[in-house]
Amino acid sequence: MLTLVRSRVRTAALALSAVVALAVGAIATTATTGAAAAPAPAPAPASAKQGPTSVAYVEVNNNSMLNVGKYTLAGGGGNVFDVAVIFAANINYDTGTKTAYLHFNENVQRVLDNAATQIRPLQQKGIKVLLSVLGNHQGAGFANFPSQQAASAFAKQLSDAVATYGLDGIDFDDEYAQYGTNGTGQPNASSFVHLMTALRANMPNKIISLYNIGPAASRLSYGGVDVSSKFDYAWNPYYGSWQVPGIALPKSKLSPAAVEIGRTSQSTAADLARRTVSEAYGVFLTYNLDGANRSADVSAFTRQLYGSDAVYTP
């Protein structure tokens, strides 16, 4: 049975605490006025791992990012996961200024503020850390900026956050925007193209990934500009299924497979991993890695992807 659109309870996109709600103005500029840019992490040791890039989303309202680094391949084959995604920041809407802004709830903010202990340990192991951004039921989304300037302004907030907290990139997830709420516009053709163009210009060497869902995902071309090639990765948003993302990227950058760890059966995960290898796709997406020992669930797909069991080290 498929887990559609992430069965997760998206507490990242729910009503926030009173303290955070009172800090709207400050949060809107957190990325641009925060601490000095984080130092680059130390070079990671070389890994013997060969095979698809494995991605792990972590719900930081409930779980630690450090869980991603607790899985290695038996026999010294390196990390199981290559990319860890902080789930999730939000695109919020200020009804006073009528502008979208980047918002961190208290749990996301805690991870970012404690990057030295929550992010750097992963990066030092060679794991890239991305910040996922999704809608928050306020009408603001990636597909309804009213102008190119507005899209560019939000892109700057994103790239500033990456620089401030020493992250490796941004992940776009166009869900829960509720376009039209608070008098906001409906999705338009130009918005996401302007946003992606500006963001890629701001951070040419960082990762930008696409959770292939929502109005933005189907609006990648405008005015003769197609931003598909500006993405590093795109993946299927339906857990327990196989669906090739409809974006013009090479197979090496796509994950048609998607599994929810602990909910997608081990047999299904193994089948999806086997197909990933046999059809020469380069990415394998997982969601909801928690703090339990999930080595059996993880081994179900690592055997197919890398020919090795996964080892969990608390």
PDB file of C-alpha atoms in Angstrom:
ATOM      1  CA  MET A   1       0.000   0.000   0.000  1.00  0.00           C
ATOM      2  CA  LEU A   2       1.381   3.394  -0.953  1.00  0.00           C
ATOM      3  CA  THR A   3       2.039   6.076   1.610  1.00  0.00           C
ATOM      4  CA  LEU A   4       0.817   9.096  -0.320  1.00  0.00           C
ATOM      5  CA  VAL A   5       2.396  12.506   0.082  1.00  0.00           C
ATOM      6  CA  ARG A   6       4.334  11.529   3.170  1.00  0.00           C
ATOM      7  CA  SER A   7       2.013  10.062   5.759  1.00  0.00           C
ATOM      8  CA  ARG A   8       4.046  12.007   8.298  1.00  0.00           C
ATOM      9  CA  VAL A   9       2.253  14.315  10.669  1.00  0.00           C
ATOM     10  CA  ARG A  10       3.795  17.554   9.481  1.00  0.00           C
ATOM     11  CA  THR A  11       4.206  19.261  12.784  1.00  0.00           C
ATOM     12  CA  ALA A  12       6.761  21.460  11.066  1.00  0.00           C
ATOM     13  CA  ALA A  13       3.866  23.004   9.179  1.00  0.00           C
ATOM     14  CA  LEU A  14       1.392  23.264  12.029  1.00  0.00           C
ATOM     15  CA  ALA A  15       0.641  26.108  14.400  1.00  0.00           C
ATOM     16  CA  LEU A  16       3.792  27.250  16.124  1.00  0.00           C
ATOM     17  CA  SER A  17       4.524  28.111  19.710  1.00  0.00           C
ATOM     18  CA  ALA A  18       3.572  31.488  21.064  1.00  0.00           C
ATOM     19  CA  VAL A  19       7.187  32.511  21.478  1.00  0.00           C
ATOM     20  CA  VAL A  20       7.953  31.738  17.879  1.00  0.00           C
ATOM     21  CA  ALA A  21       4.766  33.356  16.625  1.00  0.00           C
ATOM     22  CA  LEU A  22       5.658  36.595  18.389  1.00  0.00           C
ATOM     23  CA  ALA A  23       9.019  36.626  16.649  1.00  0.00           C
ATOM     24  CA  VAL A  24       7.752  36.817  13.063  1.00  0.00           C
ATOM     25  CA  GLY A  25       9.775  39.868  12.186  1.00  0.00           C
ATOM     26  CA  ALA A  26      12.942  38.458  13.683  1.00  0.00           C
ATOM     27  CA  ILE A  27      12.459  35.075  12.098  1.00  0.00           C
ATOM     28  CA  ALA A  28      11.884  36.616   8.707  1.00  0.00           C
ATOM     29  CA  THR A  29      15.438  37.884   8.844  1.00  0.00           C
ATOM     30  CA  THR A  30      17.070  35.093  10.797  1.00  0.00           C
ATOM     31  CA  ALA A  31      19.029  33.914   7.804  1.00  0.00           C
ATOM     32  CA  THR A  32      20.254  37.365   6.935  1.00  0.00           C
ATOM     33  CA  THR A  33      21.015  38.733  10.392  1.00  0.00           C
ATOM     34  CA  GLY A  34      22.139  35.634  12.273  1.00  0.00           C
ATOM     35  CA  ALA A  35      25.584  34.693  13.423  1.00  0.00           C
ATOM     36  CA  ALA A  36      28.563  35.011  11.150  1.00  0.00           C
ATOM     37  CA  ALA A  37      28.812  32.454   8.379  1.00  0.00           C
ATOM     38  CA  ALA A  38      29.771  29.043   9.704  1.00  0.00           C
ATOM     39  CA  PRO A  39      33.234  27.716   8.938  1.00  0.00           C
ATOM     40  CA  ALA A  40      33.506  24.973   6.363  1.00  0.00           C
ATOM     41  CA  PRO A  41      33.609  21.492   7.906  1.00  0.00           C
ATOM     42  CA  ALA A  42      36.817  19.536   7.859  1.00  0.00           C
ATOM     43  CA  PRO A  43      37.341  17.327   4.794  1.00  0.00           C
ATOM     44  CA  ALA A  44      35.655  13.974   5.156  1.00  0.00           C
ATOM     45  CA  PRO A  45      37.578  10.736   4.847  1.00  0.00           C
ATOM     46  CA  ALA A  46      37.312   8.938   1.529  1.00  0.00           C
ATOM     47  CA  SER A  47      34.626   6.287   1.363  1.00  0.00           C
ATOM     48  CA  ALA A  48      34.858   2.928  -0.346  1.00  0.00           C
ATOM     49  CA  LYS A  49      31.132   3.018  -1.044  1.00  0.00           C
ATOM     50  CA  GLN A  50      29.974   2.658  -4.633  1.00  0.00           C
ATOM     51  CA  GLY A  51      26.385   2.858  -5.834  1.00  0.00           C
ATOM     52  CA  PRO A  52      23.398   5.202  -5.768  1.00  0.00           C
ATOM     53  CA  THR A  53      23.252   8.283  -3.566  1.00  0.00           C
ATOM     54  CA  SER A  54      21.102   7.546  -0.500  1.00  0.00           C
ATOM     55  CA  VAL A  55      18.970  10.327   0.981  1.00  0.00           C
ATOM     56  CA  ALA A  56      17.409  10.450   4.466  1.00  0.00           C
ATOM     57  CA  TYR A  57      14.759  12.970   5.532  1.00  0.00           C
ATOM     58  CA  VAL A  58      14.614  13.534   9.289  1.00  0.00           C
ATOM     59  CA  GLU A  59      11.586  15.003  11.098  1.00  0.00           C
ATOM     60  CA  VAL A  60      13.519  17.181  13.526  1.00  0.00           C
ATOM     61  CA  ASN A  61      10.409  17.935  15.581  1.00  0.00           C
ATOM     62  CA  ASN A  62      10.758  14.382  16.851  1.00  0.00           C
ATOM     63  CA  ASN A  63      14.166  13.026  15.907  1.00  0.00           C
ATOM     64  CA  SER A  64      17.858  13.904  15.843  1.00  0.00           C
ATOM     65  CA  MET A  65      19.791  14.619  12.661  1.00  0.00           C
ATOM     66  CA  LEU A  66      22.627  12.617  14.189  1.00  0.00           C
ATOM     67  CA  ASN A  67      20.694   9.408  13.521  1.00  0.00           C
ATOM     68  CA  VAL A  68      21.714   9.676   9.863  1.00  0.00           C
ATOM     69  CA  GLY A  69      25.357   9.178  10.772  1.00  0.00           C
ATOM     70  CA  LYS A  70      24.750   6.045  12.830  1.00  0.00           C
ATOM     71  CA  TYR A  71      24.504   3.711   9.827  1.00  0.00           C
ATOM     72  CA  THR A  72      27.498   2.326   7.989  1.00  0.00           C
ATOM     73  CA  LEU A  73      27.986  -0.505   5.540  1.00  0.00           C
ATOM     74  CA  ALA A  74      29.408  -3.745   6.959  1.00  0.00           C
ATOM     75  CA  GLY A  75      33.038  -4.331   6.104  1.00  0.00           C
ATOM     76  CA  GLY A  76      34.105  -0.687   6.204  1.00  0.00           C
ATOM     77  CA  GLY A  77      32.156   0.394   3.144  1.00  0.00           C
ATOM     78  CA  GLY A  78      31.349   3.887   4.364  1.00  0.00           C
ATOM     79  CA  ASN A  79      28.161   5.711   5.313  1.00  0.00           C
ATOM     80  CA  VAL A  80      24.808   4.296   4.304  1.00  0.00           C
ATOM     81  CA  PHE A  81      23.409   7.786   3.766  1.00  0.00           C
ATOM     82  CA  ASP A  82      25.028  10.448   1.613  1.00  0.00           C
ATOM     83  CA  VAL A  83      22.483  13.235   2.077  1.00  0.00           C
ATOM     84  CA  ALA A  84      20.578  14.210   5.233  1.00  0.00           C
ATOM     85  CA  VAL A  85      17.594  16.546   4.926  1.00  0.00           C
ATOM     86  CA  ILE A  86      16.408  18.732   7.808  1.00  0.00           C
ATOM     87  CA  PHE A  87      12.622  18.557   7.701  1.00  0.00           C
ATOM     88  CA  ALA A  88      11.464  21.260   7.642  1.00  0.00           C
ATOM     89  CA  ALA A  89      11.612  25.009   7.447  1.00  0.00           C
ATOM     90  CA  ASN A  90       8.616  26.888   6.055  1.00  0.00           C
ATOM     91  CA  ILE A  91       7.738  29.548   3.571  1.00  0.00           C
ATOM     92  CA  ASN A  92       5.409  31.787   5.595  1.00  0.00           C
ATOM     93  CA  TYR A  93       3.409  34.893   4.687  1.00  0.00           C
ATOM     94  CA  ASP A  94       3.477  38.298   6.379  1.00  0.00           C
ATOM     95  CA  THR A  95      -0.002  39.751   5.904  1.00  0.00           C
ATOM     96  CA  GLY A  96       1.219  43.213   6.873  1.00  0.00           C
ATOM     97  CA  THR A  97       3.959  43.535   4.270  1.00  0.00           C
ATOM     98  CA  LYS A  98       2.315  41.018   1.923  1.00  0.00           C
ATOM     99  CA  THR A  99       5.569  39.167   1.466  1.00  0.00           C
ATOM    100  CA  ALA A 100       6.782  35.608   1.849  1.00  0.00           C
ATOM    101  CA  TYR A 101       9.555  34.883   4.334  1.00  0.00           C
ATOM    102  CA  LEU A 102      11.648  31.962   5.489  1.00  0.00           C
ATOM    103  CA  HIS A 103      10.534  30.662   8.872  1.00  0.00           C
ATOM    104  CA  PHE A 104      12.093  28.180  11.290  1.00  0.00           C
ATOM    105  CA  ASN A 105      10.015  26.628  14.032  1.00  0.00           C
ATOM    106  CA  GLU A 106      11.696  26.146  17.399  1.00  0.00           C
ATOM    107  CA  ASN A 107      12.935  22.643  16.563  1.00  0.00           C
ATOM    108  CA  VAL A 108      14.465  23.574  13.223  1.00  0.00           C
ATOM    109  CA  GLN A 109      15.978  26.679  14.819  1.00  0.00           C
ATOM    110  CA  ARG A 110      17.498  24.530  17.557  1.00  0.00           C
ATOM    111  CA  VAL A 111      19.203  22.298  15.004  1.00  0.00           C
ATOM    112  CA  LEU A 112      20.571  25.298  13.134  1.00  0.00           C
ATOM    113  CA  ASP A 113      21.710  27.119  16.255  1.00  0.00           C
ATOM    114  CA  ASN A 114      23.509  23.962  17.374  1.00  0.00           C
ATOM    115  CA  ALA A 115      25.099  23.226  14.022  1.00  0.00           C
ATOM    116  CA  ALA A 116      28.396  22.406  15.717  1.00  0.00           C
ATOM    117  CA  THR A 117      26.842  19.358  17.361  1.00  0.00           C
ATOM    118  CA  GLN A 118      23.899  18.562  15.071  1.00  0.00           C
ATOM    119  CA  ILE A 119      25.211  19.251  11.550  1.00  0.00           C
ATOM    120  CA  ARG A 120      29.018  19.359  11.535  1.00  0.00           C
ATOM    121  CA  PRO A 121      29.404  15.763  12.788  1.00  0.00           C
ATOM    122  CA  LEU A 122      27.493  14.562   9.725  1.00  0.00           C
ATOM    123  CA  GLN A 123      29.432  16.763   7.333  1.00  0.00           C
ATOM    124  CA  GLN A 124      32.717  15.584   8.830  1.00  0.00           C
ATOM    125  CA  LYS A 125      31.658  12.062   7.878  1.00  0.00           C
ATOM    126  CA  GLY A 126      31.050  13.217   4.309  1.00  0.00           C
ATOM    127  CA  ILE A 127      27.257  13.487   4.590  1.00  0.00           C
ATOM    128  CA  LYS A 128      25.715  16.531   2.920  1.00  0.00           C
ATOM    129  CA  VAL A 129      23.069  18.360   4.962  1.00  0.00           C
ATOM    130  CA  LEU A 130      20.178  20.125   3.225  1.00  0.00           C
ATOM    131  CA  LEU A 131      17.362  22.282   4.565  1.00  0.00           C
ATOM    132  CA  SER A 132      13.920  21.340   3.262  1.00  0.00           C
ATOM    133  CA  VAL A 133      11.412  24.173   2.848  1.00  0.00           C
ATOM    134  CA  LEU A 134       7.654  23.692   2.487  1.00  0.00           C
ATOM    135  CA  GLY A 135       4.413  25.618   2.745  1.00  0.00           C
ATOM    136  CA  ASN A 136       2.687  26.415   6.018  1.00  0.00           C
ATOM    137  CA  HIS A 137      -1.018  26.878   5.179  1.00  0.00           C
ATOM    138  CA  GLN A 138      -0.597  30.652   4.854  1.00  0.00           C
ATOM    139  CA  GLY A 139      -0.916  31.129   1.092  1.00  0.00           C
ATOM    140  CA  ALA A 140       2.781  31.624   0.384  1.00  0.00           C
ATOM    141  CA  GLY A 141       4.380  29.116  -1.941  1.00  0.00           C
ATOM    142  CA  PHE A 142       7.180  28.795  -4.445  1.00  0.00           C
ATOM    143  CA  ALA A 143       4.767  29.209  -7.347  1.00  0.00           C
ATOM    144  CA  ASN A 144       2.952  32.459  -6.527  1.00  0.00           C
ATOM    145  CA  PHE A 145       5.498  35.212  -6.034  1.00  0.00           C
ATOM    146  CA  PRO A 146       3.900  38.392  -7.426  1.00  0.00           C
ATOM    147  CA  SER A 147       7.107  39.549  -9.148  1.00  0.00           C
ATOM    148  CA  GLN A 148      10.623  38.537 -10.102  1.00  0.00           C
ATOM    149  CA  GLN A 149      11.913  40.821  -7.353  1.00  0.00           C
ATOM    150  CA  ALA A 150       9.832  39.017  -4.733  1.00  0.00           C
ATOM    151  CA  ALA A 151      11.127  35.632  -5.912  1.00  0.00           C
ATOM    152  CA  SER A 152      14.714  36.901  -5.837  1.00  0.00           C
ATOM    153  CA  ALA A 153      14.242  38.294  -2.329  1.00  0.00           C
ATOM    154  CA  PHE A 154      13.123  34.896  -1.047  1.00  0.00           C
ATOM    155  CA  ALA A 155      15.997  33.216  -2.891  1.00  0.00           C
ATOM    156  CA  LYS A 156      18.368  35.475  -0.980  1.00  0.00           C
ATOM    157  CA  GLN A 157      16.838  34.422   2.326  1.00  0.00           C
ATOM    158  CA  LEU A 158      17.441  30.800   1.358  1.00  0.00           C
ATOM    159  CA  SER A 159      21.035  31.284   0.244  1.00  0.00           C
ATOM    160  CA  ASP A 160      21.764  33.427   3.308  1.00  0.00           C
ATOM    161  CA  ALA A 161      20.493  30.621   5.550  1.00  0.00           C
ATOM    162  CA  VAL A 162      22.749  28.134   3.790  1.00  0.00           C
ATOM    163  CA  ALA A 163      25.740  30.439   4.271  1.00  0.00           C
ATOM    164  CA  THR A 164      24.910  31.402   7.855  1.00  0.00           C
ATOM    165  CA  TYR A 165      24.502  27.854   9.124  1.00  0.00           C
ATOM    166  CA  GLY A 166      27.076  26.136   6.925  1.00  0.00           C
ATOM    167  CA  LEU A 167      24.560  23.956   5.079  1.00  0.00           C
ATOM    168  CA  ASP A 168      25.080  22.118   1.809  1.00  0.00           C
ATOM    169  CA  GLY A 169      21.893  23.195   0.066  1.00  0.00           C
ATOM    170  CA  ILE A 170      18.136  23.580  -0.157  1.00  0.00           C
ATOM    171  CA  ASP A 171      15.322  21.109  -0.819  1.00  0.00           C
ATOM    172  CA  PHE A 172      12.000  22.351  -2.252  1.00  0.00           C
ATOM    173  CA  ASP A 173       8.742  20.694  -1.169  1.00  0.00           C
ATOM    174  CA  ASP A 174       5.684  22.507  -2.571  1.00  0.00           C
ATOM    175  CA  GLU A 175       3.004  21.166  -0.248  1.00  0.00           C
ATOM    176  CA  TYR A 176       0.638  22.785   2.241  1.00  0.00           C
ATOM    177  CA  ALA A 177       0.973  26.279   0.787  1.00  0.00           C
ATOM    178  CA  GLN A 178      -2.803  26.652   0.455  1.00  0.00           C
ATOM    179  CA  TYR A 179      -2.445  29.053  -2.435  1.00  0.00           C
ATOM    180  CA  GLY A 180      -5.020  31.860  -2.238  1.00  0.00           C
ATOM    181  CA  THR A 181      -5.133  31.996   1.566  1.00  0.00           C
ATOM    182  CA  ASN A 182      -4.657  35.494   3.040  1.00  0.00           C
ATOM    183  CA  GLY A 183      -5.397  37.042  -0.341  1.00  0.00           C
ATOM    184  CA  THR A 184      -2.355  35.465  -1.969  1.00  0.00           C
ATOM    185  CA  GLY A 185      -2.292  34.625  -5.662  1.00  0.00           C
ATOM    186  CA  GLN A 186      -2.774  31.313  -7.369  1.00  0.00           C
ATOM    187  CA  PRO A 187       0.253  29.559  -8.899  1.00  0.00           C
ATOM    188  CA  ASN A 188       1.710  31.365 -11.888  1.00  0.00           C
ATOM    189  CA  ALA A 189       4.076  30.250 -14.639  1.00  0.00           C
ATOM    190  CA  SER A 190       7.030  32.499 -13.856  1.00  0.00           C
ATOM    191  CA  SER A 191       7.415  32.294 -10.086  1.00  0.00           C
ATOM    192  CA  PHE A 192       9.427  29.125  -9.552  1.00  0.00           C
ATOM    193  CA  VAL A 193      11.591  29.792 -12.601  1.00  0.00           C
ATOM    194  CA  HIS A 194      12.552  33.188 -11.174  1.00  0.00           C
ATOM    195  CA  LEU A 195      13.165  31.658  -7.737  1.00  0.00           C
ATOM    196  CA  MET A 196      15.343  28.845  -9.052  1.00  0.00           C
ATOM    197  CA  THR A 197      17.295  31.131 -11.376  1.00  0.00           C
ATOM    198  CA  ALA A 198      18.108  33.515  -8.523  1.00  0.00           C
ATOM    199  CA  LEU A 199      18.931  30.764  -6.029  1.00  0.00           C
ATOM    200  CA  ARG A 200      21.275  28.949  -8.395  1.00  0.00           C
ATOM    201  CA  ALA A 201      23.030  32.238  -9.149  1.00  0.00           C
ATOM    202  CA  ASN A 202      23.401  32.875  -5.405  1.00  0.00           C
ATOM    203  CA  MET A 203      24.836  29.435  -4.640  1.00  0.00           C
ATOM    204  CA  PRO A 204      26.318  27.901  -7.789  1.00  0.00           C
ATOM    205  CA  ASN A 205      28.150  25.164  -5.935  1.00  0.00           C
ATOM    206  CA  LYS A 206      25.477  24.085  -3.456  1.00  0.00           C
ATOM    207  CA  ILE A 207      22.868  21.350  -3.790  1.00  0.00           C
ATOM    208  CA  ILE A 208      19.290  22.153  -4.827  1.00  0.00           C
ATOM    209  CA  SER A 209      16.828  19.256  -4.785  1.00  0.00           C
ATOM    210  CA  LEU A 210      13.183  18.873  -5.719  1.00  0.00           C
ATOM    211  CA  TYR A 211      10.569  16.822  -3.917  1.00  0.00           C
ATOM    212  CA  ASN A 212       8.598  16.325  -7.099  1.00  0.00           C
ATOM    213  CA  ILE A 213       5.135  17.459  -6.070  1.00  0.00           C
ATOM    214  CA  GLY A 214       2.893  20.510  -6.125  1.00  0.00           C
ATOM    215  CA  PRO A 215       2.365  23.406  -8.540  1.00  0.00           C
ATOM    216  CA  ALA A 216       6.016  24.441  -8.545  1.00  0.00           C
ATOM    217  CA  ALA A 217       7.185  21.031  -9.751  1.00  0.00           C
ATOM    218  CA  SER A 218       5.123  21.364 -12.928  1.00  0.00           C
ATOM    219  CA  ARG A 219       6.201  24.950 -13.640  1.00  0.00           C
ATOM    220  CA  LEU A 220       9.869  24.654 -14.511  1.00  0.00           C
ATOM    221  CA  SER A 221       9.869  26.593 -17.778  1.00  0.00           C
ATOM    222  CA  TYR A 222       8.970  30.202 -18.538  1.00  0.00           C
ATOM    223  CA  GLY A 223       9.935  32.801 -21.127  1.00  0.00           C
ATOM    224  CA  GLY A 224      12.318  30.447 -22.875  1.00  0.00           C
ATOM    225  CA  VAL A 225      14.092  29.537 -19.626  1.00  0.00           C
ATOM    226  CA  ASP A 226      13.939  25.956 -18.345  1.00  0.00           C
ATOM    227  CA  VAL A 227      15.386  25.494 -14.860  1.00  0.00           C
ATOM    228  CA  SER A 228      15.318  21.688 -14.824  1.00  0.00           C
ATOM    229  CA  SER A 229      19.071  21.440 -15.256  1.00  0.00           C
ATOM    230  CA  LYS A 230      19.638  23.732 -12.264  1.00  0.00           C
ATOM    231  CA  PHE A 231      18.546  20.945  -9.894  1.00  0.00           C
ATOM    232  CA  ASP A 232      21.046  18.467  -8.538  1.00  0.00           C
ATOM    233  CA  TYR A 233      18.393  15.890  -7.645  1.00  0.00           C
ATOM    234  CA  ALA A 234      14.680  15.191  -7.946  1.00  0.00           C
ATOM    235  CA  TRP A 235      12.732  12.402  -6.298  1.00  0.00           C
ATOM    236  CA  ASN A 236       9.432  10.587  -6.150  1.00  0.00           C
ATOM    237  CA  PRO A 237       7.143  11.906  -3.363  1.00  0.00           C
ATOM    238  CA  TYR A 238       5.070   8.735  -2.888  1.00  0.00           C
ATOM    239  CA  TYR A 239       6.506   6.301  -0.363  1.00  0.00           C
ATOM    240  CA  GLY A 240       6.387   2.622  -1.132  1.00  0.00           C
ATOM    241  CA  SER A 241       6.155   3.259  -4.869  1.00  0.00           C
ATOM    242  CA  TRP A 242       8.149   3.641  -8.063  1.00  0.00           C
ATOM    243  CA  GLN A 243       7.567   6.811 -10.057  1.00  0.00           C
ATOM    244  CA  VAL A 244      10.133   8.514 -12.267  1.00  0.00           C
ATOM    245  CA  PRO A 245      10.115  12.287 -11.617  1.00  0.00           C
ATOM    246  CA  GLY A 246       8.936  14.184 -14.672  1.00  0.00           C
ATOM    247  CA  ILE A 247      11.939  16.467 -14.941  1.00  0.00           C
ATOM    248  CA  ALA A 248      14.647  16.618 -17.597  1.00  0.00           C
ATOM    249  CA  LEU A 249      17.538  15.331 -15.525  1.00  0.00           C
ATOM    250  CA  PRO A 250      19.818  12.356 -16.172  1.00  0.00           C
ATOM    251  CA  LYS A 251      19.070   9.090 -14.397  1.00  0.00           C
ATOM    252  CA  SER A 252      22.034   9.673 -12.118  1.00  0.00           C
ATOM    253  CA  LYS A 253      20.152  12.572 -10.481  1.00  0.00           C
ATOM    254  CA  LEU A 254      16.745  10.921 -10.112  1.00  0.00           C
ATOM    255  CA  SER A 255      15.118   8.727  -7.480  1.00  0.00           C
ATOM    256  CA  PRO A 256      12.013   6.950  -8.788  1.00  0.00           C
ATOM    257  CA  ALA A 257      12.044   4.869  -5.587  1.00  0.00           C
ATOM    258  CA  ALA A 258      10.835   6.230  -2.253  1.00  0.00           C
ATOM    259  CA  VAL A 259      10.549   4.391   1.058  1.00  0.00           C
ATOM    260  CA  GLU A 260       9.377   5.349   4.512  1.00  0.00           C
ATOM    261  CA  ILE A 261      11.629   3.592   6.974  1.00  0.00           C
ATOM    262  CA  GLY A 262       9.601   1.497   9.378  1.00  0.00           C
ATOM    263  CA  ARG A 263       6.420   1.677   7.280  1.00  0.00           C
ATOM    264  CA  THR A 264       7.407   0.550   3.797  1.00  0.00           C
ATOM    265  CA  SER A 265       7.834  -3.224   4.050  1.00  0.00           C
ATOM    266  CA  GLN A 266      11.337  -4.622   3.831  1.00  0.00           C
ATOM    267  CA  SER A 267      10.387  -6.660   0.792  1.00  0.00           C
ATOM    268  CA  THR A 268       9.069  -3.585  -1.021  1.00  0.00           C
ATOM    269  CA  ALA A 269      12.151  -1.582  -0.073  1.00  0.00           C
ATOM    270  CA  ALA A 270      14.352  -4.373  -1.404  1.00  0.00           C
ATOM    271  CA  ASP A 271      12.386  -4.538  -4.655  1.00  0.00           C
ATOM    272  CA  LEU A 272      12.630  -0.767  -5.138  1.00  0.00           C
ATOM    273  CA  ALA A 273      16.363  -0.811  -4.457  1.00  0.00           C
ATOM    274  CA  ARG A 274      16.891  -3.712  -6.830  1.00  0.00           C
ATOM    275  CA  ARG A 275      15.019  -1.853  -9.560  1.00  0.00           C
ATOM    276  CA  THR A 276      17.021   1.315  -8.876  1.00  0.00           C
ATOM    277  CA  VAL A 277      20.219  -0.586  -9.629  1.00  0.00           C
ATOM    278  CA  SER A 278      18.906  -2.620 -12.554  1.00  0.00           C
ATOM    279  CA  GLU A 279      17.505   0.468 -14.295  1.00  0.00           C
ATOM    280  CA  ALA A 280      20.629   2.523 -13.527  1.00  0.00           C
ATOM    281  CA  TYR A 281      19.097   5.321 -11.458  1.00  0.00           C
ATOM    282  CA  GLY A 282      21.492   7.235  -9.249  1.00  0.00           C
ATOM    283  CA  VAL A 283      19.484   8.178  -6.152  1.00  0.00           C
ATOM    284  CA  PHE A 284      17.480   6.302  -3.492  1.00  0.00           C
ATOM    285  CA  LEU A 285      15.127   8.297  -1.248  1.00  0.00           C
ATOM    286  CA  THR A 286      14.141   7.455   2.317  1.00  0.00           C
ATOM    287  CA  TYR A 287      11.980   9.286   4.823  1.00  0.00           C
ATOM    288  CA  ASN A 288      11.468   9.354   8.587  1.00  0.00           C
ATOM    289  CA  LEU A 289      14.674   7.924   9.975  1.00  0.00           C
ATOM    290  CA  ASP A 290      14.138   7.895  13.729  1.00  0.00           C
ATOM    291  CA  GLY A 291      16.239   7.016  16.766  1.00  0.00           C
ATOM    292  CA  ALA A 292      15.433   3.304  16.868  1.00  0.00           C
ATOM    293  CA  ASN A 293      17.772   0.646  15.547  1.00  0.00           C
ATOM    294  CA  ARG A 294      16.461   0.359  11.987  1.00  0.00           C
ATOM    295  CA  SER A 295      19.325  -1.765  10.693  1.00  0.00           C
ATOM    296  CA  ALA A 296      16.971  -4.498   9.454  1.00  0.00           C
ATOM    297  CA  ASP A 297      14.878  -2.027   7.480  1.00  0.00           C
ATOM    298  CA  VAL A 298      17.953  -0.248   6.161  1.00  0.00           C
ATOM    299  CA  SER A 299      19.750  -3.484   5.287  1.00  0.00           C
ATOM    300  CA  ALA A 300      16.775  -4.487   3.146  1.00  0.00           C
ATOM    301  CA  PHE A 301      17.747  -1.822   0.630  1.00  0.00           C
ATOM    302  CA  THR A 302      21.513  -1.578   1.214  1.00  0.00           C
ATOM    303  CA  ARG A 303      21.972  -5.218   0.227  1.00  0.00           C
ATOM    304  CA  GLN A 304      20.510  -4.384  -3.165  1.00  0.00           C
ATOM    305  CA  LEU A 305      22.139  -0.960  -3.558  1.00  0.00           C
ATOM    306  CA  TYR A 306      25.618  -1.742  -2.238  1.00  0.00           C
ATOM    307  CA  GLY A 307      25.818  -5.506  -1.682  1.00  0.00           C
ATOM    308  CA  SER A 308      26.168  -5.039   2.075  1.00  0.00           C
ATOM    309  CA  ASP A 309      24.199  -5.106   5.286  1.00  0.00           C
ATOM    310  CA  ALA A 310      23.835  -1.914   7.278  1.00  0.00           C
ATOM    311  CA  VAL A 311      25.388  -1.642  10.741  1.00  0.00           C
ATOM    312  CA  TYR A 312      23.820   0.574  13.405  1.00  0.00           C
ATOM    313  CA  THR A 313      26.116   2.195  15.952  1.00  0.00           C
ATOM    314  CA  PRO A 314      24.260   4.039  18.755  1.00  0.00           C
TER     315      PRO A 314
END
